[in-house]
Short mmCIF file of N, CA and C in Angstrom, two decimals:
data_model
loop_
_atom_site.label_atom_id
_atom_site.label_comp_id
_atom_site.label_asym_id
_atom_site.label_seq_id
_atom_site.Cartn_x
_atom_site.Cartn_y
_atom_site.Cartn_z
N UNK S 1 -93.19 -107.40 -5.11
CA UNK S 1 -92.86 -108.72 -4.62
C UNK S 1 -91.51 -109.14 -5.20
N UNK S 2 -90.63 -109.65 -4.35
CA UNK S 2 -89.31 -110.12 -4.77
C UNK S 2 -89.44 -111.52 -5.37
N UNK S 3 -88.81 -111.73 -6.53
CA UNK S 3 -88.85 -113.09 -7.08
C UNK S 3 -88.30 -114.11 -6.07
N UNK S 4 -88.94 -115.25 -6.01
CA UNK S 4 -88.57 -116.27 -5.03
C UNK S 4 -87.11 -116.68 -5.15
N UNK S 5 -86.62 -116.80 -6.37
CA UNK S 5 -85.24 -117.27 -6.55
C UNK S 5 -84.24 -116.32 -5.90
N UNK S 6 -84.51 -115.02 -5.87
CA UNK S 6 -83.57 -114.07 -5.28
C UNK S 6 -83.50 -114.20 -3.76
N UNK S 7 -84.47 -114.86 -3.15
CA UNK S 7 -84.41 -115.13 -1.71
C UNK S 7 -83.38 -116.22 -1.41
N UNK S 8 -83.06 -117.02 -2.41
CA UNK S 8 -82.20 -118.18 -2.21
C UNK S 8 -80.83 -118.06 -2.86
N UNK S 9 -80.68 -117.19 -3.84
CA UNK S 9 -79.43 -117.08 -4.61
C UNK S 9 -78.80 -115.71 -4.39
N UNK S 10 -77.49 -115.70 -4.18
CA UNK S 10 -76.74 -114.45 -4.04
C UNK S 10 -75.53 -114.53 -4.96
N UNK S 11 -74.98 -113.39 -5.29
CA UNK S 11 -73.77 -113.32 -6.11
C UNK S 11 -72.61 -112.86 -5.23
N UNK S 12 -71.49 -113.57 -5.32
CA UNK S 12 -70.28 -113.21 -4.58
C UNK S 12 -69.14 -112.99 -5.57
N UNK S 13 -68.19 -112.13 -5.21
CA UNK S 13 -67.03 -111.94 -6.09
C UNK S 13 -66.24 -113.23 -6.21
N UNK S 14 -65.67 -113.44 -7.39
CA UNK S 14 -64.85 -114.63 -7.65
C UNK S 14 -63.59 -114.20 -8.39
N UNK S 15 -62.45 -114.65 -7.91
CA UNK S 15 -61.19 -114.29 -8.55
C UNK S 15 -61.11 -114.84 -9.97
N UNK S 16 -61.75 -115.97 -10.22
CA UNK S 16 -61.63 -116.62 -11.52
C UNK S 16 -62.78 -116.32 -12.47
N UNK S 17 -63.92 -115.92 -11.95
CA UNK S 17 -65.11 -115.80 -12.79
C UNK S 17 -65.80 -114.44 -12.70
N UNK S 18 -65.23 -113.47 -12.02
CA UNK S 18 -65.91 -112.20 -11.82
C UNK S 18 -66.88 -112.30 -10.67
N UNK S 19 -67.96 -113.02 -10.89
CA UNK S 19 -68.94 -113.29 -9.85
C UNK S 19 -69.32 -114.76 -9.90
N UNK S 20 -69.71 -115.28 -8.74
CA UNK S 20 -70.22 -116.65 -8.71
C UNK S 20 -71.54 -116.65 -7.96
N UNK S 21 -72.45 -117.48 -8.42
CA UNK S 21 -73.74 -117.62 -7.77
C UNK S 21 -73.62 -118.64 -6.65
N UNK S 22 -74.15 -118.28 -5.49
CA UNK S 22 -74.12 -119.16 -4.32
C UNK S 22 -75.50 -119.19 -3.68
N UNK S 23 -75.70 -120.16 -2.79
CA UNK S 23 -76.90 -120.16 -1.97
C UNK S 23 -76.77 -119.00 -0.99
N UNK S 24 -77.78 -118.15 -0.92
CA UNK S 24 -77.75 -116.96 -0.06
C UNK S 24 -77.40 -117.34 1.37
N UNK S 25 -76.50 -116.56 1.97
CA UNK S 25 -76.10 -116.79 3.35
C UNK S 25 -75.06 -117.89 3.52
N UNK S 26 -74.58 -118.45 2.41
CA UNK S 26 -73.56 -119.50 2.46
C UNK S 26 -72.50 -119.21 1.40
N UNK S 27 -71.50 -120.06 1.35
CA UNK S 27 -70.52 -119.98 0.26
C UNK S 27 -70.66 -121.19 -0.65
N UNK S 28 -71.77 -121.91 -0.55
CA UNK S 28 -72.01 -123.08 -1.38
C UNK S 28 -72.45 -122.62 -2.76
N UNK S 29 -71.64 -122.98 -3.76
CA UNK S 29 -71.89 -122.52 -5.12
C UNK S 29 -73.05 -123.28 -5.77
N UNK S 30 -73.72 -122.61 -6.69
CA UNK S 30 -74.75 -123.25 -7.50
C UNK S 30 -74.11 -124.41 -8.26
N UNK S 31 -72.90 -124.21 -8.70
CA UNK S 31 -72.15 -125.26 -9.39
C UNK S 31 -72.03 -126.52 -8.53
N UNK S 32 -71.78 -126.34 -7.23
CA UNK S 32 -71.68 -127.50 -6.32
C UNK S 32 -73.01 -128.25 -6.26
N UNK S 33 -74.11 -127.50 -6.15
CA UNK S 33 -75.44 -128.12 -6.09
C UNK S 33 -75.68 -128.90 -7.39
N UNK S 34 -75.34 -128.30 -8.51
CA UNK S 34 -75.50 -128.98 -9.81
C UNK S 34 -74.73 -130.30 -9.82
N UNK S 35 -73.48 -130.27 -9.41
CA UNK S 35 -72.65 -131.49 -9.42
C UNK S 35 -73.27 -132.55 -8.52
N UNK S 36 -73.64 -132.18 -7.31
CA UNK S 36 -74.20 -133.15 -6.38
C UNK S 36 -75.50 -133.75 -6.89
N UNK S 37 -76.36 -132.89 -7.42
CA UNK S 37 -77.70 -133.34 -7.82
C UNK S 37 -77.69 -134.04 -9.17
N UNK S 38 -77.12 -133.41 -10.17
CA UNK S 38 -77.20 -133.94 -11.53
C UNK S 38 -76.11 -134.95 -11.86
N UNK S 39 -74.88 -134.70 -11.43
CA UNK S 39 -73.78 -135.59 -11.80
C UNK S 39 -73.61 -136.75 -10.83
N UNK S 40 -73.87 -136.50 -9.53
CA UNK S 40 -73.75 -137.56 -8.54
C UNK S 40 -75.08 -138.24 -8.24
N UNK S 41 -76.17 -137.66 -8.73
CA UNK S 41 -77.48 -138.28 -8.55
C UNK S 41 -78.06 -138.18 -7.15
N UNK S 42 -77.60 -137.21 -6.37
CA UNK S 42 -78.11 -137.06 -5.01
C UNK S 42 -79.43 -136.31 -5.04
N UNK S 43 -80.33 -136.71 -4.18
CA UNK S 43 -81.63 -136.05 -4.09
C UNK S 43 -81.50 -134.78 -3.26
N UNK S 44 -82.46 -133.85 -3.40
CA UNK S 44 -82.45 -132.68 -2.53
C UNK S 44 -82.41 -133.06 -1.04
N UNK S 45 -83.15 -134.09 -0.66
CA UNK S 45 -83.15 -134.52 0.75
C UNK S 45 -81.77 -134.98 1.20
N UNK S 46 -81.06 -135.69 0.34
CA UNK S 46 -79.71 -136.15 0.68
C UNK S 46 -78.75 -134.97 0.83
N UNK S 47 -78.87 -134.00 -0.05
CA UNK S 47 -78.00 -132.83 0.03
C UNK S 47 -78.28 -132.06 1.31
N UNK S 48 -79.55 -131.87 1.63
CA UNK S 48 -79.93 -131.15 2.86
C UNK S 48 -79.45 -131.91 4.09
N UNK S 49 -79.50 -133.24 4.06
CA UNK S 49 -79.03 -134.03 5.20
C UNK S 49 -77.54 -133.80 5.45
N UNK S 50 -76.77 -133.63 4.38
CA UNK S 50 -75.33 -133.38 4.51
C UNK S 50 -75.00 -131.93 4.80
N UNK S 51 -75.88 -131.03 4.41
CA UNK S 51 -75.68 -129.59 4.60
C UNK S 51 -76.95 -129.01 5.23
N UNK S 52 -77.12 -129.19 6.54
CA UNK S 52 -78.38 -128.80 7.19
C UNK S 52 -78.67 -127.30 7.16
N UNK S 53 -77.69 -126.50 6.78
CA UNK S 53 -77.95 -125.06 6.64
C UNK S 53 -78.76 -124.77 5.38
N UNK S 54 -78.88 -125.75 4.49
CA UNK S 54 -79.66 -125.60 3.26
C UNK S 54 -81.06 -126.14 3.46
N UNK S 55 -81.96 -125.67 2.59
CA UNK S 55 -83.32 -126.18 2.56
C UNK S 55 -83.57 -126.80 1.19
N UNK S 56 -84.64 -127.58 1.11
CA UNK S 56 -85.00 -128.13 -0.20
C UNK S 56 -85.31 -127.01 -1.18
N UNK S 57 -85.89 -125.93 -0.68
CA UNK S 57 -86.17 -124.78 -1.55
C UNK S 57 -84.87 -124.20 -2.10
N UNK S 58 -83.81 -124.17 -1.28
CA UNK S 58 -82.50 -123.70 -1.76
C UNK S 58 -82.01 -124.58 -2.92
N UNK S 59 -82.16 -125.89 -2.77
CA UNK S 59 -81.69 -126.82 -3.80
C UNK S 59 -82.46 -126.60 -5.09
N UNK S 60 -83.77 -126.50 -4.98
CA UNK S 60 -84.59 -126.30 -6.18
C UNK S 60 -84.32 -124.94 -6.82
N UNK S 61 -84.12 -123.91 -6.00
CA UNK S 61 -83.78 -122.59 -6.55
C UNK S 61 -82.43 -122.64 -7.26
N UNK S 62 -81.48 -123.37 -6.67
CA UNK S 62 -80.16 -123.51 -7.29
C UNK S 62 -80.26 -124.18 -8.64
N UNK S 63 -81.06 -125.23 -8.73
CA UNK S 63 -81.20 -125.93 -10.01
C UNK S 63 -81.95 -125.07 -11.02
N UNK S 64 -82.91 -124.29 -10.57
CA UNK S 64 -83.60 -123.36 -11.47
C UNK S 64 -82.61 -122.34 -12.01
N UNK S 65 -81.78 -121.80 -11.11
CA UNK S 65 -80.76 -120.84 -11.54
C UNK S 65 -79.81 -121.51 -12.54
N UNK S 66 -79.39 -122.74 -12.24
CA UNK S 66 -78.49 -123.45 -13.15
C UNK S 66 -79.12 -123.56 -14.54
N UNK S 67 -80.35 -124.04 -14.64
CA UNK S 67 -80.96 -124.25 -15.95
C UNK S 67 -81.21 -122.93 -16.67
N UNK S 68 -81.43 -121.85 -15.93
CA UNK S 68 -81.58 -120.54 -16.56
C UNK S 68 -80.24 -119.97 -17.04
N UNK S 69 -79.14 -120.47 -16.47
CA UNK S 69 -77.80 -119.94 -16.76
C UNK S 69 -76.82 -121.07 -17.08
N UNK S 70 -77.29 -122.10 -17.73
CA UNK S 70 -76.50 -123.31 -17.96
C UNK S 70 -75.17 -123.02 -18.65
N UNK S 71 -75.18 -122.23 -19.70
CA UNK S 71 -73.95 -121.96 -20.45
C UNK S 71 -72.91 -121.28 -19.56
N UNK S 72 -73.32 -120.29 -18.79
CA UNK S 72 -72.41 -119.58 -17.89
C UNK S 72 -71.82 -120.53 -16.85
N UNK S 73 -72.65 -121.34 -16.23
CA UNK S 73 -72.18 -122.26 -15.20
C UNK S 73 -71.23 -123.30 -15.81
N UNK S 74 -71.54 -123.79 -17.00
CA UNK S 74 -70.66 -124.75 -17.66
C UNK S 74 -69.31 -124.12 -17.99
N UNK S 75 -69.32 -122.84 -18.41
CA UNK S 75 -68.06 -122.14 -18.67
C UNK S 75 -67.24 -122.02 -17.39
N UNK S 76 -67.91 -121.72 -16.28
CA UNK S 76 -67.21 -121.61 -15.00
C UNK S 76 -66.63 -122.96 -14.59
N UNK S 77 -67.38 -124.03 -14.82
CA UNK S 77 -66.89 -125.36 -14.49
C UNK S 77 -65.65 -125.69 -15.33
N UNK S 78 -65.71 -125.39 -16.62
CA UNK S 78 -64.58 -125.67 -17.50
C UNK S 78 -63.36 -124.86 -17.08
N UNK S 79 -63.56 -123.59 -16.76
CA UNK S 79 -62.45 -122.74 -16.33
C UNK S 79 -61.83 -123.28 -15.03
N UNK S 80 -62.67 -123.73 -14.12
CA UNK S 80 -62.16 -124.32 -12.88
C UNK S 80 -61.31 -125.54 -13.14
N UNK S 81 -61.74 -126.38 -14.08
CA UNK S 81 -60.97 -127.57 -14.45
C UNK S 81 -59.64 -127.18 -15.09
N UNK S 82 -59.64 -126.13 -15.91
CA UNK S 82 -58.41 -125.66 -16.54
C UNK S 82 -57.43 -125.15 -15.49
N UNK S 83 -57.94 -124.39 -14.52
CA UNK S 83 -57.09 -123.86 -13.45
C UNK S 83 -56.50 -125.00 -12.63
N UNK S 84 -57.33 -126.00 -12.33
CA UNK S 84 -56.85 -127.16 -11.57
C UNK S 84 -55.73 -127.87 -12.34
N UNK S 85 -55.90 -128.07 -13.63
CA UNK S 85 -54.88 -128.74 -14.44
C UNK S 85 -53.58 -127.92 -14.46
N UNK S 86 -53.70 -126.60 -14.57
CA UNK S 86 -52.52 -125.73 -14.55
C UNK S 86 -51.78 -125.85 -13.22
N UNK S 87 -52.53 -125.85 -12.12
CA UNK S 87 -51.93 -125.95 -10.79
C UNK S 87 -51.26 -127.30 -10.59
N UNK S 88 -51.87 -128.36 -11.09
CA UNK S 88 -51.26 -129.70 -10.97
C UNK S 88 -49.93 -129.77 -11.73
N UNK S 89 -49.85 -129.09 -12.87
CA UNK S 89 -48.59 -129.05 -13.63
C UNK S 89 -47.54 -128.23 -12.90
N UNK S 90 -47.95 -127.08 -12.37
CA UNK S 90 -47.01 -126.20 -11.68
C UNK S 90 -46.57 -126.76 -10.34
N UNK S 91 -47.48 -127.42 -9.64
CA UNK S 91 -47.22 -127.89 -8.28
C UNK S 91 -47.63 -129.36 -8.12
N UNK S 92 -46.87 -130.26 -8.74
CA UNK S 92 -47.23 -131.68 -8.63
C UNK S 92 -47.08 -132.16 -7.18
N UNK S 93 -47.82 -133.17 -6.84
CA UNK S 93 -47.74 -133.70 -5.48
C UNK S 93 -46.39 -134.36 -5.26
N UNK S 94 -45.97 -134.42 -4.00
CA UNK S 94 -44.68 -135.04 -3.67
C UNK S 94 -44.67 -136.51 -4.08
N UNK S 95 -45.76 -137.19 -3.87
CA UNK S 95 -45.80 -138.62 -4.22
C UNK S 95 -45.67 -138.81 -5.73
N UNK S 96 -46.28 -137.91 -6.51
CA UNK S 96 -46.14 -138.00 -7.97
C UNK S 96 -44.68 -137.83 -8.39
N UNK S 97 -44.01 -136.88 -7.77
CA UNK S 97 -42.58 -136.67 -8.08
C UNK S 97 -41.76 -137.89 -7.69
N UNK S 98 -42.07 -138.49 -6.54
CA UNK S 98 -41.33 -139.67 -6.10
C UNK S 98 -41.55 -140.85 -7.05
N UNK S 99 -42.78 -141.02 -7.48
CA UNK S 99 -43.09 -142.12 -8.39
C UNK S 99 -42.36 -141.92 -9.72
N UNK S 100 -42.37 -140.69 -10.23
CA UNK S 100 -41.68 -140.41 -11.49
C UNK S 100 -40.18 -140.63 -11.34
N UNK S 101 -39.59 -140.19 -10.24
CA UNK S 101 -38.14 -140.35 -10.06
C UNK S 101 -37.79 -141.82 -9.86
N UNK S 102 -38.66 -142.59 -9.25
CA UNK S 102 -38.42 -144.02 -9.07
C UNK S 102 -38.31 -144.71 -10.43
N UNK S 103 -39.17 -144.33 -11.34
CA UNK S 103 -39.14 -144.92 -12.67
C UNK S 103 -37.90 -144.54 -13.45
N UNK S 104 -37.33 -143.37 -13.18
CA UNK S 104 -36.17 -142.90 -13.94
C UNK S 104 -34.86 -143.48 -13.43
N UNK S 105 -34.69 -143.56 -12.10
CA UNK S 105 -33.39 -143.99 -11.59
C UNK S 105 -33.40 -145.37 -10.95
N UNK S 106 -34.56 -146.01 -10.92
CA UNK S 106 -34.63 -147.37 -10.39
C UNK S 106 -34.68 -147.45 -8.88
N UNK S 107 -34.53 -146.32 -8.17
CA UNK S 107 -34.60 -146.34 -6.71
C UNK S 107 -36.04 -146.53 -6.26
N UNK S 108 -36.16 -147.13 -5.12
CA UNK S 108 -37.50 -147.25 -4.54
C UNK S 108 -37.80 -145.99 -3.74
N UNK S 109 -39.04 -145.81 -3.45
CA UNK S 109 -39.47 -144.67 -2.64
C UNK S 109 -39.05 -144.93 -1.21
N UNK S 110 -38.35 -143.97 -0.62
CA UNK S 110 -37.92 -144.14 0.77
C UNK S 110 -39.10 -143.97 1.69
N UNK S 111 -39.02 -144.64 2.84
CA UNK S 111 -40.13 -144.55 3.79
C UNK S 111 -39.82 -143.60 4.90
#
């Protein structure tokens, strides 16, 4: 008999983390489910309403996987935040550059 969780969770290659856990048959990460459910306080029913390709069983399996692998998922989340911060430094938005230049030379942002 196959463990129930393996029916719902798959591993996909990840450029930043080696592998990432996702809901089987989708590209929705376990990390995303964790954020929606635990950090945003969304119920499994609310998540399924927004992502009808998911089932409540998928959500519960994702959270089970998260709690079984909490340290790994938290490391992946932290690494993602670090990469985002690096990218923001390397490639600031045009509006950020305009705001900074406005403060330096006194010019207003052109429309």
